[in-house]
CSV table of C-alpha atoms in Angstrom, one decimal:
chain,number,residue,atom,x,y,z
A,206,MET,CA,0.0,0.0,0.0
A,207,PHE,CA,1.0,3.6,-0.1
A,208,GLY,CA,3.1,3.1,3.0
A,209,LYS,CA,0.8,3.6,6.1
A,210,LEU,CA,1.7,7.3,6.0
A,211,ALA,CA,-0.4,8.4,9.0
A,212,THR,CA,-0.4,5.2,10.9
A,213,TYR,CA,3.2,5.6,12.0
A,214,THR,CA,3.4,9.3,12.5
A,215,TRP,CA,3.8,8.8,16.2
A,216,LEU,CA,7.5,8.5,15.5
A,217,LEU,CA,7.6,12.0,14.1
A,218,ALA,CA,7.5,15.4,15.7
A,219,LEU,CA,5.3,17.7,13.7
A,220,PRO,CA,5.4,21.3,15.2
A,221,VAL,CA,1.8,22.3,14.3
A,222,ALA,CA,0.6,23.1,17.9
A,223,VAL,CA,1.7,23.0,21.5
A,224,PHE,CA,0.8,19.6,23.0
A,225,ALA,CA,0.5,18.4,26.5
A,226,LYS,CA,3.3,16.5,28.3
A,227,CYS,CA,2.7,12.8,27.7
A,228,PRO,CA,2.3,10.5,30.7
A,229,GLY,CA,5.0,8.1,29.6
A,230,SER,CA,5.0,4.3,29.0
A,231,ALA,CA,7.1,1.4,30.2
A,232,SER,CA,7.1,0.0,26.7
A,233,LEU,CA,9.8,1.3,24.3
A,234,VAL,CA,7.5,0.8,21.3
A,235,HIS,CA,4.0,1.9,21.9
A,236,ALA,CA,1.2,3.9,20.3
A,237,LYS,CA,0.2,7.4,21.5
A,238,CYS,CA,-1.7,10.4,20.3
A,239,GLU,CA,-1.2,14.1,21.0
A,240,LEU,CA,-4.0,16.6,20.3
A,241,THR,CA,-5.0,20.2,20.9
A,242,ALA,CA,-8.6,21.3,21.0
A,243,GLU,CA,-9.7,24.9,20.8
A,244,PHE,CA,-13.0,25.4,22.5
A,245,GLN,CA,-15.5,28.3,22.3
A,246,ASN,CA,-16.5,27.4,25.8
A,247,SER,CA,-14.9,28.4,29.1
A,248,CYS,CA,-12.3,26.1,30.7
A,249,ALA,CA,-14.7,25.6,33.6
A,250,ASP,CA,-17.4,24.2,31.4
A,251,VAL,CA,-14.9,21.9,29.5
A,252,HIS,CA,-13.3,20.7,32.7
A,253,GLU,CA,-16.7,20.0,34.2
A,254,GLU,CA,-17.9,18.0,31.2
A,255,VAL,CA,-14.7,15.9,31.0
A,256,LEU,CA,-14.9,15.0,34.7
A,257,ALA,CA,-18.6,14.3,34.5
A,258,ARG,CA,-18.0,11.7,31.7
A,259,MET,CA,-15.1,10.1,33.4
A,260,ASN,CA,-17.2,9.6,36.5
A,261,GLY,CA,-20.2,8.2,34.5
A,262,ALA,CA,-22.5,11.0,35.5
A,263,ASN,CA,-26.2,10.7,34.4
A,264,GLY,CA,-25.4,7.2,33.1
A,265,TRP,CA,-22.8,8.3,30.6
A,266,ALA,CA,-21.0,5.3,29.0
A,267,ASP,CA,-17.9,5.3,26.8
A,268,PRO,CA,-19.1,4.8,23.2
A,269,HIS,CA,-15.7,3.4,22.1
A,270,ASN,CA,-16.2,-0.4,22.8
A,271,GLY,CA,-17.4,0.2,26.4
A,272,GLY,CA,-14.2,1.2,28.1
A,273,SER,CA,-14.0,2.6,31.6
A,274,TYR,CA,-12.3,5.8,32.8
A,275,SER,CA,-10.6,6.5,36.2
A,276,VAL,CA,-9.3,9.8,37.5
A,277,ILE,CA,-5.8,9.8,38.8
A,278,SER,CA,-5.7,13.4,39.8
A,279,SER,CA,-7.5,16.7,38.9
A,280,THR,CA,-6.8,20.4,39.4
A,281,ASP,CA,-8.4,23.4,37.9
A,282,THR,CA,-6.0,23.2,35.0
A,283,THR,CA,-5.2,19.5,34.6
A,284,VAL,CA,-6.8,16.1,34.5
A,285,ASP,CA,-4.8,12.9,34.6
A,286,GLY,CA,-6.5,9.6,34.1
A,287,THR,CA,-6.6,6.1,32.7
A,288,ARG,CA,-8.9,4.2,30.4
A,289,LEU,CA,-9.4,0.5,30.6
A,290,THR,CA,-10.4,-1.1,27.3
A,291,GLY,CA,-13.8,-2.8,27.1
A,292,ASN,CA,-12.3,-6.2,27.0
A,293,LYS,CA,-10.5,-5.4,30.3
A,294,LYS,CA,-7.1,-6.3,28.8
A,295,TYR,CA,-5.3,-2.9,28.3
A,296,THR,CA,-5.0,0.3,30.3
A,297,ASP,CA,-3.9,3.6,28.6
A,298,LYS,CA,-2.8,6.7,30.5
A,299,PHE,CA,-3.6,10.3,29.4
A,300,GLU,CA,-3.0,13.8,30.6
A,301,LEU,CA,-5.2,16.9,29.7
A,302,THR,CA,-4.2,20.5,30.4
A,303,PHE,CA,-6.6,23.5,30.3
A,304,ALA,CA,-5.7,27.1,29.5
A,305,GLU,CA,-7.9,30.1,29.0
A,306,SER,CA,-7.7,31.6,25.6
A,307,SER,CA,-9.1,34.7,23.9
A,308,ASN,CA,-11.8,32.6,22.2
A,309,GLY,CA,-12.5,30.3,25.2
A,310,CYS,CA,-10.3,27.4,26.3
A,311,THR,CA,-7.4,25.5,24.9
A,312,VAL,CA,-7.1,21.9,25.9
A,313,SER,CA,-3.9,20.0,25.2
A,314,GLY,CA,-3.8,16.3,25.6
A,315,CYS,CA,-1.7,13.2,25.2
A,316,SER,CA,-2.7,9.5,25.6
A,317,GLU,CA,-0.2,6.6,25.6
A,318,SER,CA,-0.5,2.9,25.5
A,319,GLN,CA,1.3,1.2,28.4
A,320,VAL,CA,2.3,-2.0,26.6
A,321,PHE,CA,3.9,-2.9,23.2
A,322,SER,CA,1.6,-1.7,20.5
A,323,VAL,CA,1.9,-0.3,17.0
A,324,LEU,CA,-1.7,-0.3,15.5
A,325,ASP,CA,-4.1,1.2,18.0
A,326,MET,CA,-7.1,1.7,15.7
A,327,SER,CA,-7.5,5.3,16.9
A,328,THR,CA,-7.8,4.2,20.5
A,329,ASN,CA,-5.5,6.8,22.0
A,330,TYR,CA,-7.2,9.5,20.0
A,331,CYS,CA,-10.7,8.3,21.1
A,332,ASN,CA,-9.5,8.1,24.8
A,333,GLN,CA,-9.4,11.9,24.7
A,334,TYR,CA,-12.0,12.8,22.1
A,335,ASN,CA,-14.8,10.9,23.8
A,336,LEU,CA,-14.5,13.0,26.9
A,337,PHE,CA,-15.6,16.2,25.1
A,338,CYS,CA,-17.1,15.4,21.7
A,339,ASN,CA,-20.4,17.1,21.0
A,340,THR,CA,-23.8,15.9,19.9
A,341,ALA,CA,-23.1,17.0,16.3
A,342,GLY,CA,-20.3,14.3,16.4
A,343,GLY,CA,-22.8,11.7,17.6
A,344,CYS,CA,-21.7,11.9,21.2
A,345,THR,CA,-23.9,12.2,24.3
A,346,LYS,CA,-23.4,15.3,26.5
A,347,VAL,CA,-23.7,15.3,30.2
A,348,LYS,CA,-23.7,19.0,31.2
A,349,HIS,CA,-22.4,21.0,28.2
A,350,ASP,CA,-22.6,20.5,24.4
A,351,LEU,CA,-19.1,21.8,23.6
A,352,GLN,CA,-17.9,23.5,20.4
A,353,TYR,CA,-14.3,23.0,19.3
A,354,THR,CA,-11.7,22.5,16.6
A,355,ILE,CA,-9.0,19.8,16.9
A,356,THR,CA,-5.4,19.6,15.8
A,357,THR,CA,-3.5,16.4,16.1
A,358,GLY,CA,0.3,16.0,16.5
A,359,SER,CA,2.2,12.8,16.9
A,360,CYS,CA,-0.8,10.4,16.6
A,361,MET,CA,-1.1,6.8,15.5
A,362,SER,CA,-4.5,7.4,13.9
A,363,HIS,CA,-7.3,9.8,14.5
A,364,ASP,CA,-10.4,8.4,12.9
A,365,GLN,CA,-13.5,9.8,14.7
A,366,SER,CA,-15.7,7.1,13.2
A,367,GLN,CA,-13.9,4.6,15.4
A,368,CYS,CA,-14.7,6.6,18.6
A,369,VAL,CA,-18.5,6.6,18.5
A,370,VAL,CA,-20.0,3.3,17.5
A,371,THR,CA,-23.8,2.7,17.9
A,372,ALA,CA,-25.3,-0.6,18.7
A,373,ALA,CA,-26.6,-0.9,15.2
A,374,GLU,CA,-23.2,-0.2,13.7
A,375,LYS,CA,-21.6,-2.8,16.0
A,376,VAL,CA,-24.0,-5.4,14.6
A,377,ALA,CA,-23.3,-4.2,11.0
A,378,ARG,CA,-19.5,-4.3,11.6
A,379,TRP,CA,-19.8,-7.8,13.1
A,380,SER,CA,-21.8,-8.9,10.1
A,381,ARG,CA,-19.2,-7.5,7.7
A,382,THR,CA,-16.1,-8.8,9.5
A,383,GLN,CA,-17.3,-12.1,11.1
A,384,LEU,CA,-20.6,-13.4,9.7
A,385,ILE,CA,-20.1,-12.8,5.9
A,386,PRO,CA,-16.6,-14.2,5.8
A,387,PHE,CA,-17.8,-17.2,7.9
A,388,LEU,CA,-20.5,-17.9,5.3
A,389,GLY,CA,-17.8,-17.7,2.6
A,390,ARG,CA,-19.4,-14.9,0.6
A,391,SER,CA,-17.2,-11.9,1.3
A,392,ASP,CA,-15.4,-12.0,-2.1
A,393,GLU,CA,-17.4,-14.5,-4.2
A,394,SER,CA,-18.2,-11.8,-6.8
A,395,CYS,CA,-14.8,-10.1,-6.8
A,396,PRO,CA,-12.6,-11.2,-9.7
A,397,ALA,CA,-8.9,-11.8,-9.0
A,398,VAL,CA,-6.9,-8.8,-10.0
A,399,HIS,CA,-3.6,-9.3,-11.9
A,400,THR,CA,-0.3,-7.4,-11.6
A,401,GLN,CA,1.8,-5.9,-14.2
A,402,ASP,CA,3.5,-8.4,-16.5
A,403,ASN,CA,7.3,-8.3,-16.7
A,404,PHE,CA,7.5,-5.8,-13.9
A,405,ASP,CA,10.8,-4.0,-13.5
A,406,LEU,CA,11.3,-2.9,-9.9
A,407,ASP,CA,14.5,-1.0,-10.7
A,408,SER,CA,12.7,1.1,-13.3
A,409,TYR,CA,9.7,1.6,-11.0
A,410,VAL,CA,11.7,3.0,-8.1
A,411,SER,CA,13.9,5.2,-10.3
A,412,GLY,CA,11.9,8.4,-9.8
A,413,LYS,CA,9.4,10.2,-7.6
A,414,TRP,CA,5.7,9.3,-7.9
A,415,PHE,CA,2.9,11.9,-7.5
A,416,ILE,CA,-0.5,10.6,-6.4
A,417,HIS,CA,-3.4,12.1,-8.3
A,418,GLN,CA,-6.3,10.0,-7.0
A,419,GLN,CA,-6.5,7.7,-4.0
A,420,GLN,CA,-8.9,5.8,-1.8
A,421,PRO,CA,-9.2,7.0,1.8
A,422,THR,CA,-7.7,4.6,4.4
A,423,LYS,CA,-7.3,4.7,8.2
A,424,TYR,CA,-3.7,5.9,7.8
A,425,LEU,CA,-4.4,8.3,4.9
A,426,PRO,CA,-7.7,10.0,5.3
A,427,LYS,CA,-9.3,12.4,2.8
A,428,GLU,CA,-8.1,15.4,4.8
A,429,GLN,CA,-4.6,14.6,3.7
A,430,ASN,CA,-5.3,14.7,-0.1
A,431,PHE,CA,-2.9,17.5,-0.8
A,432,CYS,CA,0.6,17.4,-2.4
A,433,VAL,CA,0.9,13.6,-1.9
A,434,TYR,CA,3.9,11.9,-3.3
A,435,ALA,CA,6.0,8.7,-2.8
A,436,GLU,CA,9.6,7.8,-3.3
A,437,TYR,CA,11.3,4.4,-3.2
A,438,THR,CA,15.0,3.5,-2.9
A,439,LYS,CA,16.4,0.0,-3.3
A,440,MET,CA,18.7,-0.8,-0.4
A,441,ALA,CA,22.3,-1.9,-1.1
A,442,LYS,CA,21.6,-5.1,0.9
A,443,LYS,CA,18.7,-6.5,2.8
A,444,SER,CA,18.1,-5.1,6.3
A,445,LEU,CA,18.4,-7.4,9.3
A,446,LEU,CA,14.6,-7.9,9.1
A,447,GLY,CA,14.7,-8.7,5.4
A,448,PHE,CA,13.5,-5.4,3.9
A,449,THR,CA,14.9,-4.4,0.5
A,450,VAL,CA,13.2,-1.1,-0.3
A,451,GLN,CA,13.2,2.2,1.6
A,452,VAL,CA,9.8,4.0,1.3
A,453,HIS,CA,9.3,7.7,1.8
A,454,ASN,CA,5.7,9.1,1.8
A,455,TYR,CA,4.6,12.7,2.1
A,456,ALA,CA,1.2,14.4,2.3
A,457,GLN,CA,-0.3,17.6,3.5
A,458,GLU,CA,-3.6,18.9,4.9
A,459,ALA,CA,-5.4,21.9,3.4
A,460,ASP,CA,-3.7,24.3,5.8
A,461,GLY,CA,-0.3,22.9,4.9
A,462,THR,CA,0.1,20.7,7.9
A,463,PRO,CA,2.7,18.0,6.8
A,464,HIS,CA,2.6,14.3,7.3
A,465,ASP,CA,6.1,12.9,6.4
A,466,SER,CA,7.0,9.2,7.0
A,467,GLY,CA,10.7,10.0,7.0
A,468,LYS,CA,12.7,6.7,6.9
A,469,ASN,CA,10.4,4.6,9.0
A,470,ILE,CA,8.6,2.7,6.3
A,471,CYS,CA,10.1,-0.2,4.3
A,472,ALA,CA,9.1,-2.8,1.7
A,473,MET,CA,10.1,-6.3,0.7
A,474,PRO,CA,8.9,-8.9,-1.8
A,475,ASP,CA,6.0,-11.0,-0.7
A,476,SER,CA,6.0,-14.8,-0.7
A,477,SER,CA,4.4,-15.2,-4.1
A,478,LYS,CA,7.7,-14.5,-6.0
A,479,ASP,CA,5.7,-12.0,-8.2
A,480,PRO,CA,8.0,-9.0,-8.4
A,481,ALA,CA,5.0,-6.7,-8.6
A,482,LYS,CA,3.8,-7.8,-5.2
A,483,LEU,CA,5.4,-6.2,-2.1
A,484,ASN,CA,4.7,-6.1,1.6
A,485,VAL,CA,5.0,-2.7,3.3
A,486,GLY,CA,5.4,-1.9,6.9
A,487,PRO,CA,7.5,-0.2,9.6
A,488,CYS,CA,11.2,-0.8,9.1
A,489,PHE,CA,11.8,-1.5,12.8
A,490,LEU,CA,9.3,-4.3,13.3
A,491,PRO,CA,9.6,-8.0,12.3
A,492,PRO,CA,7.5,-8.4,9.1
A,493,VAL,CA,4.4,-10.4,9.8
A,494,SER,CA,2.0,-10.3,6.8
A,495,GLY,CA,-1.3,-8.8,7.7
A,496,VAL,CA,-0.1,-7.7,11.1
A,497,THR,CA,2.9,-5.5,10.8
A,498,THR,CA,3.0,-5.4,7.0
A,499,GLY,CA,0.4,-5.2,4.3
A,500,PRO,CA,0.2,-5.9,0.6
A,501,TYR,CA,1.3,-3.4,-2.0
A,502,TRP,CA,0.5,-4.6,-5.5
A,503,ILE,CA,1.5,-2.8,-8.7
A,504,LEU,CA,-1.4,-3.7,-11.1
A,505,ALA,CA,-0.2,-1.5,-14.0
A,506,TYR,CA,3.0,0.3,-14.7
A,507,ASN,CA,4.1,2.0,-17.9
A,508,ALA,CA,7.6,3.6,-17.7
A,509,GLU,CA,7.3,5.4,-21.0
A,510,GLU,CA,3.9,7.0,-20.2
A,511,GLY,CA,4.8,7.5,-16.6
A,512,TYR,CA,1.8,6.0,-14.7
A,513,ALA,CA,1.1,3.3,-12.2
A,514,LEU,CA,-2.0,1.7,-10.6
A,515,VAL,CA,-1.4,0.4,-7.1
A,516,SER,CA,-3.7,-1.6,-4.9
A,517,GLY,CA,-3.5,-2.6,-1.2
A,518,GLY,CA,-3.9,-6.2,-2.3
A,519,GLN,CA,-6.9,-8.2,-3.7
A,520,PRO,CA,-10.3,-6.3,-3.4
A,521,THR,CA,-12.7,-8.4,-1.5
A,522,ILE,CA,-15.7,-6.1,-0.8
A,523,LYS,CA,-18.5,-6.2,-3.3
A,524,THR,CA,-20.3,-2.9,-4.1
A,525,PRO,CA,-23.0,-2.0,-6.6
A,526,ASP,CA,-20.2,-0.6,-8.8
A,527,GLY,CA,-17.6,-3.2,-8.6
A,528,CYS,CA,-15.2,-4.3,-5.8
A,529,LYS,CA,-12.9,-2.5,-3.3
A,530,THR,CA,-10.3,-3.2,-0.7
A,531,GLY,CA,-10.8,-2.3,2.9
A,532,SER,CA,-10.3,1.1,4.5
A,533,GLY,CA,-8.2,0.0,7.5
A,534,VAL,CA,-4.4,-0.4,7.7
A,535,ASN,CA,-3.6,-3.6,5.9
A,536,GLY,CA,-5.3,-4.8,2.8
A,537,SER,CA,-6.6,-1.4,2.0
A,538,GLY,CA,-6.2,1.4,-0.6
A,539,LEU,CA,-6.2,2.2,-4.3
A,540,TRP,CA,-3.9,4.8,-5.9
A,541,ILE,CA,-3.2,6.3,-9.3
A,542,PHE,CA,0.4,7.4,-9.6
A,543,SER,CA,2.1,9.8,-12.2
A,544,ARG,CA,5.7,10.8,-12.7
A,545,LYS,CA,4.4,14.4,-13.3
A,546,GLN,CA,3.0,16.6,-10.6
A,547,GLU,CA,0.8,18.4,-13.1
A,548,ARG,CA,-2.5,16.8,-13.6
A,549,ASP,CA,-3.1,15.0,-16.9
A,550,GLU,CA,-6.8,14.2,-17.4
A,551,ASP,CA,-6.2,11.9,-20.4
A,552,LEU,CA,-3.6,9.9,-18.5
A,553,LEU,CA,-5.8,9.8,-15.4
A,554,ASN,CA,-8.8,8.5,-17.3
A,555,LYS,CA,-6.6,5.9,-19.0
A,556,VAL,CA,-5.5,4.5,-15.6
A,557,ARG,CA,-9.0,4.7,-14.3
A,558,ALA,CA,-10.2,2.6,-17.2
A,559,ILE,CA,-7.5,0.0,-16.4
A,560,ALA,CA,-8.8,-0.1,-12.8
A,561,LYS,CA,-12.4,-0.5,-14.0
A,562,ALA,CA,-11.4,-3.3,-16.3
A,563,GLN,CA,-10.0,-5.1,-13.3
A,564,GLY,CA,-13.3,-4.8,-11.5
A,565,PHE,CA,-12.6,-1.9,-9.1
A,566,ASP,CA,-15.3,0.4,-7.9
A,567,LEU,CA,-13.9,3.8,-9.0
A,568,SER,CA,-16.2,5.8,-6.7
A,569,VAL,CA,-13.7,5.1,-3.8
A,570,LEU,CA,-11.1,7.3,-5.6
A,571,ASN,CA,-10.8,11.0,-4.5
A,572,ASP,CA,-8.7,13.7,-6.2
A,573,VAL,CA,-5.4,14.8,-4.7
A,574,ASP,CA,-4.7,18.5,-5.0
A,575,GLN,CA,-1.2,18.9,-6.4
A,576,THR,CA,-1.3,22.7,-6.7
A,577,ASN,CA,0.4,25.2,-4.4
A,578,CYS,CA,2.7,22.6,-3.1
A,579,GLY,CA,5.9,24.6,-3.1
A,580,SER,CA,9.1,24.1,-5.1
A,581,SER,CA,10.6,21.7,-2.6
A,582,ILE,CA,8.7,18.7,-4.0
A,583,VAL,CA,8.7,19.5,-7.7
A,584,LEU,CA,11.0,17.6,-9.9
């Protein structure tokens, strides 16, 4: 896939806001999430709402898989606490600080897992978000329906749809992920896709790729569809964990907030011996297919015309308009690459036709804005 760009940004320090001091963790490798929320409400109201939810006032219940909160300490300007997951297996720690601002109140927060973890499915984000989210976001208020804007910093993932899950949605998700696969019908109508014949990896990694359309995923949400590019470099020799390609991904949000993977993502051939099928994941974790790495398949590549079609593996989800991959971390995503940053509609339509011929639902693809990106990323 296009490299789990957002999933591993907890390794990076993106100076977009002032974030709270993190509570720390005994595990060297662990997930965390920093956020800052600017409220139109007073700090007294925000503080009161947070504590009311943590204490379960008026029957409030955690909408993220039924976790339970505990207050470690609280002052007028801080709240330190823990959240035990709904399955009673994991406890995360978090700290929130409250500061009056000209518009109301600024809350800076940080939540950290206390055990080895890489993929937290937005849990550390939800640990904080669910303590103040408003009714417009599907949350239940206790005392105050707060108004806010959120900025995330170093954060594993921040998918708000994972934070508030209704009973009906839980049943629907269980049906999609457990019942349908059990009945053997999850991919019965999805044709097997095929990769590029005679694929030349050396040629493919020889230049920068600009992404012009892509499917939203958990680690690359639609909000980051600006100035997206990818670079690949073959390593002189295999890493100790068996990786052979260094991956560098970059994206921006509309306001210019960068998301840069640095040198933390790597790739390696998968077990099929098809040179157009790679597995991608964090360079520092042992590669386990479907757990720490996910499929990255080059379905079409033309060096002369400068395009590529990339999928996060075999699409398995049937839709009215074709098939699609998932939207999570592994086994997700669809991308249209071009060597040129300038948009070429004819080329784009040609690659879309290739994807359609392979059975993909093209409605999952969203445009990437490659304008106003600055000279630093233009070839």
